[in-house]
Amino acid sequence: MSLTNLSMTEAADAVARGETTSAALVEACLARIAQHDGQVNSVIRLDAESAREQAHGLDRARASGAALPPLAGVPMMHKDMYYRQGRVSTCGSHIRRNFVAPRTATVLQRLDAAGAVDMGTLNMAEFAQNPTGHNRHFGHCHNPFGLDYCTGGSSSGSGAGVAARFFFAALGSDTGGSIRLPASLCGVTGLKATQTRVPRTGVMPLSFSADNVGPLTRTARDAARFLTITAGRCPDDPTSAPEPVQDYEAALTGSLAGTRIAVVEDWFFDGIDAEVAAAFETAMDALRALGATVTRIAVPEMAAVGAYTAVVSRAEGAAIHANWMREYPADYAVHLSARLYGGYSLPATLYIEALSRRGPLLRAFCERALGQYDLVATPTLRTIVPNLAETDIDADPENWARFMAVSANTRPFNYLGLPTISIPCGADHRGLPIGLQLAARPFAEGRVLNAADAYQRATEWHQRVPSL
Amino acid sequence: MSEPRMVIPSMEAIRLWQGVSVPNAAARHGLAEMEALIAALEALRGRMAFEDEPSGFDAALRACMEPQP
């Protein structure tokens, strides 16, 4: 097997056992990027020499008999909104093209301590604000399974690069689906943990109420190890949750015996494509075969969740960008300034209302959907993967509805703050991936990871490699 | 399709309160799309009330955790 086809945990364990070296992993990744990123356009900044130095240092440490941390020697790249002190962090924008980060993000510090090799930064939607992967400033990111198609956004380079086997894992961020959408569209695994589970210090903000930090990986096992390393209270982020962090990887059992899954029929299936519906039903059959029960339920509060979700993230995003929208409106892509602009029309009283209903709606959702059930399952995206042209608002404002519809099934879980994962569960007639979304109660990341891991032990969708 | 009547007064209110001018045609189109959100929120009126007791979302997250065995 090619080194780049290993999962993150397989690569880390191979280095730890001396079956390969970090230097070999880095060279394999750099060669693949050199060969294929001209088509995919996932990379903004490649720090090849720094990566080689980090790798040689870890290989020397292993040779000297030093104990290695759990991600020692594994090459990664991250969405270009995770600050590293002294390094430019463009946030996918023209406005921050020369912004030098004043500090290093907590999650990068934790990945550094775990031995991960940071090879550079990745393409993304401008200021993490679109669900498709379009970027006027750095070029659109292209889906490795079909270059004319969307990668999903906003963590476009993270999804495309993990799928293309350019590196073994990447940080994304998720305010309305920005981890889970590229995971679904690019056929990889994406985890959004419970709101506040992972510290956000040193991360570009989009919406303080709904922003989440998390990984895109090849497998749920990778995501489990990644979360174990990155989650947990950080004194520099007073909003980070103090709940203890378990070893999520050690808790994976491969069994779903007795697991009760709810399929919420409201909202998530409106206008669904037949191929997505069929792949979802096949996935439910696979989960049943693993011992789970699947029950269809109604959650009438979904209409309220959907409406308030739009209010919170759009109002907060507009507020954060107000100065730049006044001073440099032409420096934004058309689709972004258009999206931000609508946020200014929202009355403050409505924003307060949306925030005040968040707790009651979470309690209602948990009572109805997660009272008698352990997990909620939905398609990650209601449609098959759209192409870049038909979702390009800059070219044609009439594409607005298609563009906004991409994140319809992911946004509600940001408002509800629930841990949610997207894993590949099929492919459409063009070979483009279809994603399955699983959610659980707050801080029950172990449940979604265990279900996703059990599903991946029984299926092979996560092992598909795009033909570039 | 004709532009909803709320677009021009909304543009004026945004300029007045925020000092932000409409940046492009797509923004005007997006503002018109807010009509759907207004309708969705209108349908919710009267269905939920503010809670009298102090509360917060962090507390709700903890209150909704799985019961410990």
Coordinates of C-alpha atoms in Angstrom, one line a residue:
Chain A
M1 CA 0.0 0.0 0.0
S2 CA 1.2 3.5 -0.8
L3 CA 2.2 5.4 2.3
T4 CA -0.3 8.2 1.5
N5 CA -3.2 5.8 1.6
L6 CA -2.6 5.0 5.2
S7 CA -5.1 6.6 7.7
M8 CA -3.8 9.1 10.2
T9 CA -3.7 6.5 13.0
E10 CA -2.1 3.9 10.8
A11 CA 0.6 6.4 9.8
A12 CA 1.3 7.4 13.4
D13 CA 1.4 3.8 14.6
A14 CA 3.7 2.8 11.7
V15 CA 6.1 5.5 12.7
A16 CA 5.9 4.5 16.3
R17 CA 6.7 0.9 15.5
G18 CA 9.6 1.8 13.2
E19 CA 7.9 0.4 10.1
T20 CA 8.3 3.8 8.3
T21 CA 9.8 7.2 9.2
S22 CA 8.2 10.6 9.4
A23 CA 10.6 11.7 6.7
A24 CA 9.2 9.1 4.3
L25 CA 5.7 10.2 5.1
V26 CA 6.5 13.8 4.5
E27 CA 8.3 13.1 1.2
A28 CA 5.3 10.9 0.0
C29 CA 2.9 13.7 0.8
L30 CA 5.0 16.4 -0.8
A31 CA 5.4 14.3 -4.0
R32 CA 1.6 13.8 -4.2
I33 CA 1.0 17.5 -3.7
A34 CA 3.5 18.4 -6.4
Q35 CA 1.9 15.9 -8.7
H36 CA -1.8 16.7 -8.2
D37 CA -2.5 20.0 -6.4
G38 CA -2.3 21.9 -9.6
Q39 CA -5.7 20.4 -10.4
V40 CA -7.2 20.5 -6.9
N41 CA -5.8 23.8 -5.6
S42 CA -6.1 22.9 -2.0
V43 CA -2.8 24.4 -0.8
I44 CA -2.2 28.1 0.0
R45 CA 1.2 27.8 1.7
L46 CA 3.5 24.9 1.6
D47 CA 6.3 24.8 4.2
A48 CA 8.3 21.9 2.7
E49 CA 11.7 22.6 4.3
S50 CA 10.1 23.2 7.8
A51 CA 8.2 19.9 7.4
R52 CA 11.3 18.0 6.5
E53 CA 13.1 19.5 9.6
Q54 CA 10.3 18.6 11.9
A55 CA 10.2 15.0 10.4
H56 CA 14.0 14.5 10.8
G57 CA 13.8 15.7 14.4
L58 CA 11.1 13.2 15.2
D59 CA 12.9 10.4 13.4
R60 CA 16.1 11.2 15.4
A61 CA 14.1 11.2 18.6
R62 CA 12.7 7.8 17.8
A63 CA 16.1 6.4 16.9
S64 CA 17.4 7.6 20.3
G65 CA 14.7 5.6 22.1
A66 CA 12.6 8.5 23.2
A67 CA 8.9 7.9 23.8
L68 CA 6.9 9.4 21.0
P69 CA 3.6 11.3 21.4
P70 CA 0.4 9.9 19.7
L71 CA 0.7 11.8 16.4
A72 CA 4.5 11.7 16.1
G73 CA 5.7 12.3 12.6
V74 CA 2.3 12.6 10.8
P75 CA 2.1 15.3 8.1
M76 CA -0.9 17.6 8.4
M77 CA -2.0 20.9 6.9
H78 CA -4.7 23.2 8.2
K79 CA -7.3 25.6 7.0
D80 CA -5.6 29.0 6.7
M81 CA -7.4 30.6 9.7
Y82 CA -5.5 28.8 12.5
Y83 CA -2.9 31.3 13.7
R84 CA 0.7 30.4 14.2
Q85 CA 2.7 33.3 15.7
G86 CA 4.7 35.2 13.1
R87 CA 3.1 33.4 10.1
V88 CA 0.7 35.0 7.6
S89 CA -2.9 33.7 8.1
T90 CA -4.9 34.9 5.1
C91 CA -8.3 33.5 6.2
G92 CA -8.8 32.9 2.5
S93 CA -9.2 36.7 1.9
H94 CA -7.6 39.6 0.2
I95 CA -8.3 41.8 3.3
R96 CA -6.0 39.6 5.5
R97 CA -3.6 38.6 2.7
N98 CA -0.7 40.0 4.8
F99 CA -2.1 39.5 8.3
V100 CA 0.7 38.1 10.6
A101 CA -0.8 36.1 13.4
P102 CA 0.0 37.5 16.9
R103 CA -0.3 34.1 18.6
T104 CA -0.5 30.4 18.0
A105 CA -3.8 28.7 18.2
T106 CA -4.4 26.4 21.2
V107 CA -5.3 23.5 18.8
L108 CA -2.0 24.0 16.9
Q109 CA -0.1 24.0 20.2
R110 CA -1.8 20.7 21.2
L111 CA -1.1 19.1 17.8
D112 CA 2.5 20.3 18.0
A113 CA 2.8 18.7 21.5
A114 CA 1.4 15.5 20.0
G115 CA 4.1 15.4 17.4
A116 CA 2.1 16.3 14.3
V117 CA 4.2 17.7 11.4
D118 CA 2.7 21.0 10.2
M119 CA 3.3 21.3 6.4
G120 CA 1.4 24.6 5.8
T121 CA -1.9 26.1 5.2
L122 CA -5.0 25.3 3.1
N123 CA -7.4 27.0 0.8
M124 CA -10.8 27.9 2.3
A125 CA -13.8 29.9 1.6
E126 CA -13.2 33.6 2.1
F127 CA -13.5 34.3 5.9
A128 CA -15.0 30.8 6.2
Q129 CA -18.3 32.1 4.8
N130 CA -19.5 29.9 2.0
P131 CA -20.6 26.3 1.9
T132 CA -19.3 25.5 -1.6
G133 CA -15.6 26.1 -1.7
H134 CA -15.5 29.0 -4.1
N135 CA -12.7 31.5 -3.6
R136 CA -12.0 34.5 -5.9
H137 CA -8.7 35.4 -4.3
F138 CA -6.9 32.0 -4.2
G139 CA -8.9 30.2 -6.9
H140 CA -11.7 27.8 -6.4
C141 CA -10.9 24.5 -4.7
H142 CA -11.8 21.5 -6.9
N143 CA -13.3 18.2 -5.8
P144 CA -10.8 15.4 -6.3
F145 CA -13.6 13.0 -7.3
G146 CA -14.7 15.4 -10.1
L147 CA -12.8 18.6 -10.8
D148 CA -15.8 20.6 -12.1
Y149 CA -17.6 20.0 -8.8
C150 CA -17.8 21.7 -5.5
T151 CA -15.6 20.5 -2.6
G152 CA -18.0 21.9 -0.1
G153 CA -17.0 24.7 2.2
S154 CA -15.8 26.5 4.0
S155 CA -13.0 24.0 4.8
S156 CA -12.5 23.3 1.1
G157 CA -8.8 22.6 1.1
S158 CA -9.1 20.5 4.2
G159 CA -11.7 18.2 2.6
A160 CA -10.1 18.1 -0.8
G161 CA -6.6 17.5 0.5
V162 CA -7.5 14.7 2.9
A163 CA -9.5 13.0 0.1
A164 CA -6.6 13.5 -2.4
R165 CA -4.1 11.9 0.0
F166 CA -2.0 15.1 0.2
F167 CA -1.8 14.7 4.1
F168 CA -3.3 12.6 6.8
A169 CA -5.6 15.0 8.6
A170 CA -6.5 18.7 8.5
L171 CA -8.2 21.2 10.8
G172 CA -11.4 22.7 9.5
S173 CA -13.9 24.9 11.3
D174 CA -17.6 24.5 11.4
T175 CA -20.2 27.3 11.9
G176 CA -22.9 26.0 9.6
G177 CA -21.4 22.8 8.3
S178 CA -18.0 23.9 7.2
I179 CA -16.3 20.7 8.4
R180 CA -19.1 18.2 7.6
L181 CA -19.9 19.6 4.1
P182 CA -16.4 19.2 2.6
A183 CA -16.3 15.8 4.4
S184 CA -19.5 14.8 2.7
L185 CA -18.7 16.2 -0.8
C186 CA -15.1 14.9 -0.8
G187 CA -15.8 11.5 0.7
V188 CA -13.9 11.9 4.0
T189 CA -14.8 12.0 7.7
G190 CA -15.5 15.3 9.4
L191 CA -16.3 15.8 13.1
K192 CA -18.0 18.9 14.7
A193 CA -17.9 18.4 18.4
T194 CA -20.2 19.9 21.0
Q195 CA -20.2 23.7 21.0
T196 CA -17.2 24.8 23.2
R197 CA -15.7 21.3 23.4
V198 CA -12.5 22.4 21.5
P199 CA -10.9 25.7 22.4
R200 CA -11.0 28.5 19.8
T201 CA -8.1 30.6 21.0
G202 CA -6.1 31.8 18.0
V203 CA -8.8 31.0 15.5
M204 CA -10.5 33.5 13.1
P205 CA -14.0 34.1 14.4
L206 CA -17.1 34.0 12.2
S207 CA -19.9 33.6 14.8
F208 CA -19.0 33.3 18.4
S209 CA -22.2 31.4 19.2
A210 CA -21.7 28.8 16.6
D211 CA -18.0 28.4 15.7
N212 CA -16.4 25.0 16.2
V213 CA -12.9 23.6 15.7
G214 CA -12.5 20.1 14.4
P215 CA -10.8 17.6 12.1
L216 CA -11.2 16.2 8.6
T217 CA -9.7 12.7 8.5
R218 CA -10.0 9.5 6.5
T219 CA -11.6 7.5 9.4
A220 CA -13.7 7.9 12.5
R221 CA -10.8 6.3 14.4
D222 CA -8.6 9.1 13.2
A223 CA -11.1 11.7 14.3
A224 CA -11.3 10.0 17.8
R225 CA -7.6 10.3 18.3
F226 CA -7.6 13.8 17.0
L227 CA -10.4 14.9 19.3
T228 CA -8.8 13.3 22.4
I229 CA -5.7 15.4 21.7
T230 CA -7.4 18.7 20.9
A231 CA -10.5 18.8 23.2
G232 CA -10.6 20.2 26.7
R233 CA -10.6 23.3 28.7
C234 CA -8.0 26.0 27.8
P235 CA -7.4 28.9 30.3
D236 CA -6.9 31.2 27.3
D237 CA -10.4 30.5 26.0
P238 CA -12.9 31.2 28.8
T239 CA -15.7 29.8 26.7
S240 CA -14.2 26.4 26.4
A241 CA -16.0 23.6 28.2
P242 CA -14.5 22.2 31.4
E243 CA -16.0 18.7 30.9
P244 CA -13.4 16.0 31.2
V245 CA -12.0 14.5 27.9
Q246 CA -12.1 10.8 27.5
D247 CA -9.9 8.6 25.3
Y248 CA -12.3 8.5 22.5
E249 CA -10.2 6.0 20.5
A250 CA -9.9 3.6 23.3
A251 CA -13.7 3.7 23.7
L252 CA -14.4 2.5 20.2
T253 CA -16.0 -0.9 20.4
G254 CA -17.1 -1.7 16.8
S255 CA -20.5 -2.7 18.2
L256 CA -23.9 -1.0 17.8
A257 CA -25.9 -3.6 19.7
G258 CA -28.7 -1.9 21.5
T259 CA -28.1 1.5 19.9
R260 CA -31.3 3.3 19.1
I261 CA -31.2 5.6 16.0
A262 CA -33.8 8.2 15.2
V263 CA -34.4 9.5 11.7
V264 CA -36.1 13.0 12.0
E265 CA -38.5 13.2 9.1
D266 CA -39.1 17.0 9.3
W267 CA -36.7 19.3 7.5
F268 CA -33.9 17.0 6.6
F269 CA -35.6 15.3 3.7
D270 CA -37.3 18.3 2.1
G271 CA -36.4 18.2 -1.6
I272 CA -34.0 15.3 -1.3
D273 CA -32.5 13.8 -4.4
A274 CA -33.4 10.2 -5.1
E275 CA -29.8 9.0 -5.1
V276 CA -29.1 10.6 -1.7
A277 CA -32.3 9.0 -0.3
A278 CA -31.3 5.6 -1.6
A279 CA -27.8 5.8 -0.2
F280 CA -29.2 7.0 3.2
E281 CA -31.6 4.0 3.3
T282 CA -28.8 1.6 2.4
A283 CA -26.7 3.1 5.3
M284 CA -29.7 2.6 7.7
D285 CA -29.8 -1.1 6.6
A286 CA -26.1 -1.4 7.4
L287 CA -26.6 0.2 10.8
R288 CA -29.4 -2.2 11.5
A289 CA -27.2 -5.1 10.5
L290 CA -24.7 -4.0 13.1
G291 CA -27.3 -4.2 15.8
A292 CA -28.9 -0.8 15.8
T293 CA -32.6 -0.1 15.6
V294 CA -33.8 2.7 13.3
T295 CA -37.1 4.6 14.0
R296 CA -38.6 7.5 12.1
I297 CA -39.9 10.3 14.2
A298 CA -41.3 13.8 14.0
V299 CA -39.7 16.9 15.5
P300 CA -42.0 19.9 14.8
E301 CA -39.5 22.3 16.3
M302 CA -37.2 21.9 13.3
A303 CA -38.9 24.9 11.5
A304 CA -37.9 27.1 14.5
V305 CA -34.4 25.7 14.7
G306 CA -33.9 26.3 10.9
A307 CA -35.1 29.9 11.1
Y308 CA -33.2 30.9 14.2
T309 CA -30.0 29.2 13.0
A310 CA -30.0 31.6 10.0
V311 CA -30.5 34.6 12.3
V312 CA -27.7 34.0 14.7
S313 CA -24.8 33.2 12.3
R314 CA -25.7 35.9 9.8
A315 CA -26.1 38.6 12.5
E316 CA -22.8 37.7 14.2
G317 CA -20.9 37.4 10.9
A318 CA -22.2 40.8 9.8
A319 CA -21.3 42.4 13.1
I320 CA -17.7 41.1 12.9
H321 CA -17.2 42.4 9.4
A322 CA -18.9 45.8 9.8
N323 CA -15.8 47.9 9.7
W324 CA -14.4 46.2 6.6
M325 CA -17.8 46.2 4.9
R326 CA -17.9 50.0 5.4
E327 CA -14.2 50.6 4.3
Y328 CA -13.3 47.9 1.8
P329 CA -16.6 46.4 0.4
A330 CA -15.0 45.8 -3.0
D331 CA -12.2 43.6 -1.4
Y332 CA -14.8 40.9 -0.7
A333 CA -16.0 38.4 -3.2
V334 CA -19.4 39.2 -4.5
H335 CA -21.1 36.2 -2.8
L336 CA -19.6 37.1 0.5
S337 CA -20.4 40.8 0.6
A338 CA -23.9 39.9 -0.6
R339 CA -24.3 37.4 2.2
L340 CA -22.9 39.7 4.9
Y341 CA -25.1 42.6 3.7
G342 CA -28.3 40.7 4.5
G343 CA -27.2 40.3 8.0
Y344 CA -27.4 44.0 8.7
S345 CA -31.1 43.9 8.0
L346 CA -31.8 41.7 11.0
P347 CA -33.3 43.6 14.0
A348 CA -31.4 43.3 17.3
T349 CA -34.6 42.1 19.0
L350 CA -34.8 39.2 16.6
Y351 CA -31.2 38.2 17.3
I352 CA -31.9 38.3 21.0
E353 CA -35.0 36.2 20.5
A354 CA -33.0 33.6 18.5
L355 CA -30.4 33.4 21.2
S356 CA -32.9 33.2 24.0
R357 CA -34.8 30.3 22.3
R358 CA -31.6 28.3 21.8
G359 CA -31.7 26.5 25.1
P360 CA -35.4 25.7 25.1
L361 CA -35.1 24.4 21.5
L362 CA -32.1 22.3 22.5
R363 CA -34.1 20.8 25.3
A364 CA -37.1 20.2 23.1
F365 CA -34.9 18.5 20.4
C366 CA -33.2 16.3 23.0
E367 CA -36.5 15.3 24.5
R368 CA -38.1 14.4 21.2
A369 CA -35.2 13.0 19.2
L370 CA -32.7 11.9 21.8
G371 CA -34.9 11.1 24.7
Q372 CA -35.7 7.5 23.7
Y373 CA -32.9 7.4 21.1
D374 CA -29.1 7.6 21.2
L375 CA -28.4 9.1 17.8
V376 CA -30.0 11.1 15.1
A377 CA -29.2 10.2 11.5
T378 CA -29.7 12.5 8.5
P379 CA -28.2 12.9 5.0
T380 CA -25.4 15.5 5.3
L381 CA -26.5 17.1 2.0
R382 CA -29.9 16.8 0.5
T383 CA -28.7 16.8 -3.0
I384 CA -26.0 15.2 -5.0
V385 CA -22.8 17.3 -5.2
P386 CA -23.5 20.5 -7.2
N387 CA -20.9 21.8 -9.7
L388 CA -19.0 25.0 -9.3
A389 CA -20.8 26.8 -12.0
E390 CA -24.3 26.3 -10.8
T391 CA -23.5 27.5 -7.3
D392 CA -21.5 30.6 -8.4
I393 CA -23.3 33.7 -7.1
D394 CA -20.5 35.9 -8.4
A395 CA -21.4 34.9 -11.9
D396 CA -25.2 34.9 -11.5
P397 CA -27.2 36.0 -8.4
E398 CA -29.9 33.7 -9.5
N399 CA -27.8 30.8 -8.1
W400 CA -28.4 32.2 -4.6
A401 CA -31.0 29.6 -3.5
R402 CA -28.9 26.6 -4.7
F403 CA -25.9 28.0 -3.0
M404 CA -27.7 28.5 0.4
A405 CA -29.4 25.1 0.2
V406 CA -26.1 23.3 0.4
S407 CA -25.9 23.8 4.2
A408 CA -29.6 23.2 5.0
N409 CA -29.0 19.9 6.9
T410 CA -25.8 20.9 8.7
R411 CA -26.8 24.4 10.1
P412 CA -29.3 23.2 12.6
F413 CA -26.7 21.2 14.6
N414 CA -24.6 24.4 15.0
Y415 CA -27.6 26.2 16.6
L416 CA -28.3 23.2 18.8
G417 CA -24.6 22.8 19.6
L418 CA -24.7 19.0 19.3
P419 CA -21.8 16.8 18.4
T420 CA -22.2 15.7 14.8
I421 CA -20.1 13.7 12.3
S422 CA -20.3 13.2 8.6
I423 CA -19.0 10.0 7.0
P424 CA -19.1 8.7 3.5
C425 CA -22.0 6.4 2.8
G426 CA -22.3 6.1 -1.0
A427 CA -21.6 7.6 -4.4
D428 CA -23.9 9.0 -7.1
H429 CA -24.0 8.0 -10.7
R430 CA -21.0 10.3 -11.4
G431 CA -19.0 8.7 -8.7
L432 CA -19.2 11.7 -6.4
P433 CA -19.5 11.0 -2.7
I434 CA -22.7 11.0 -0.5
G435 CA -22.5 11.7 3.2
L436 CA -24.3 10.4 6.3
Q437 CA -24.6 12.7 9.3
L438 CA -24.9 11.3 12.9
A439 CA -25.6 13.5 16.0
A440 CA -25.9 12.8 19.7
R441 CA -26.6 14.6 23.0
P442 CA -24.1 17.3 24.2
F443 CA -20.7 15.9 25.0
A444 CA -21.6 12.5 23.7
E445 CA -18.9 12.6 21.0
G446 CA -18.0 9.0 22.0
R447 CA -21.4 7.9 20.7
V448 CA -21.1 9.4 17.2
L449 CA -17.5 8.3 16.9
N450 CA -18.3 4.7 17.9
A451 CA -21.3 4.5 15.5
A452 CA -19.2 6.0 12.7
D453 CA -16.3 3.6 13.4
A454 CA -18.6 0.6 13.5
Y455 CA -20.1 1.6 10.2
Q456 CA -16.6 2.0 8.7
R457 CA -15.5 -1.4 9.9
A458 CA -18.5 -2.9 7.9
T459 CA -18.3 -0.7 4.8
E460 CA -15.7 0.6 2.4
W461 CA -16.9 4.0 1.3
H462 CA -14.3 5.8 3.3
Q463 CA -11.5 3.9 1.5
R464 CA -12.3 5.2 -2.0
V465 CA -9.4 7.1 -3.5
P466 CA -10.1 9.6 -6.2
S467 CA -8.5 9.1 -9.6
L468 CA -6.5 12.2 -10.2
Chain B
M1 CA -40.1 38.3 -10.7
S2 CA -40.6 41.7 -9.1
E3 CA -38.5 42.8 -6.1
P4 CA -40.2 42.5 -2.7
R5 CA -41.3 45.9 -1.2
M6 CA -39.1 45.4 1.8
V7 CA -35.8 45.7 -0.1
I8 CA -35.5 49.5 -0.6
P9 CA -36.6 50.4 3.0
S10 CA -34.2 47.7 4.3
M11 CA -31.3 49.2 2.3
E12 CA -32.1 52.6 3.7
A13 CA -32.2 51.3 7.2
I14 CA -28.9 49.5 6.8
R15 CA -27.3 52.6 5.5
L16 CA -28.7 54.7 8.3
W17 CA -27.9 52.3 11.2
Q18 CA -24.8 50.6 9.9
G19 CA -23.3 53.0 7.4
V20 CA -23.0 50.1 4.9
S21 CA -24.1 50.6 1.3
V22 CA -25.4 47.9 -0.9
P23 CA -22.1 46.4 -2.5
N24 CA -23.5 44.8 -5.6
A25 CA -26.5 43.3 -7.4
A26 CA -26.1 40.0 -5.6
A27 CA -26.5 41.7 -2.2
R28 CA -29.7 43.2 -3.3
H29 CA -30.9 39.8 -4.5
G30 CA -29.8 38.3 -1.2
L31 CA -31.7 40.9 0.7
A32 CA -34.8 40.0 -1.3
E33 CA -34.3 36.4 -0.3
M34 CA -34.6 37.5 3.3
E35 CA -38.4 37.6 2.7
A36 CA -38.4 33.8 3.1
L37 CA -36.7 34.1 6.5
I38 CA -39.2 36.8 7.5
A39 CA -42.0 34.5 6.6
A40 CA -40.5 31.6 8.5
L41 CA -40.1 33.8 11.6
E42 CA -43.6 35.2 11.2
A43 CA -44.9 31.7 11.4
L44 CA -43.2 31.2 14.7
R45 CA -44.8 34.2 16.4
G46 CA -46.7 33.2 19.6
R47 CA -45.4 29.7 19.6
M48 CA -42.6 30.3 22.2
A49 CA -42.3 32.6 25.1
F50 CA -39.3 34.0 26.9
E51 CA -38.4 32.1 30.1
D52 CA -38.8 33.9 33.4
E53 CA -35.9 32.2 35.1
P54 CA -32.3 33.0 34.3
S55 CA -30.8 30.6 31.8
G56 CA -28.0 30.3 29.3
F57 CA -27.0 28.0 26.4
D58 CA -24.0 26.5 28.3
A59 CA -26.4 25.5 31.1
A60 CA -28.8 24.0 28.6
L61 CA -25.9 21.9 27.0
R62 CA -25.1 20.5 30.4
A63 CA -28.7 19.9 31.3
C64 CA -29.1 17.8 28.1
M65 CA -26.1 15.6 28.6
E66 CA -26.8 11.8 28.7
P67 CA -27.7 10.6 32.2
Q68 CA -24.7 9.1 33.9
P69 CA -25.1 5.4 34.9

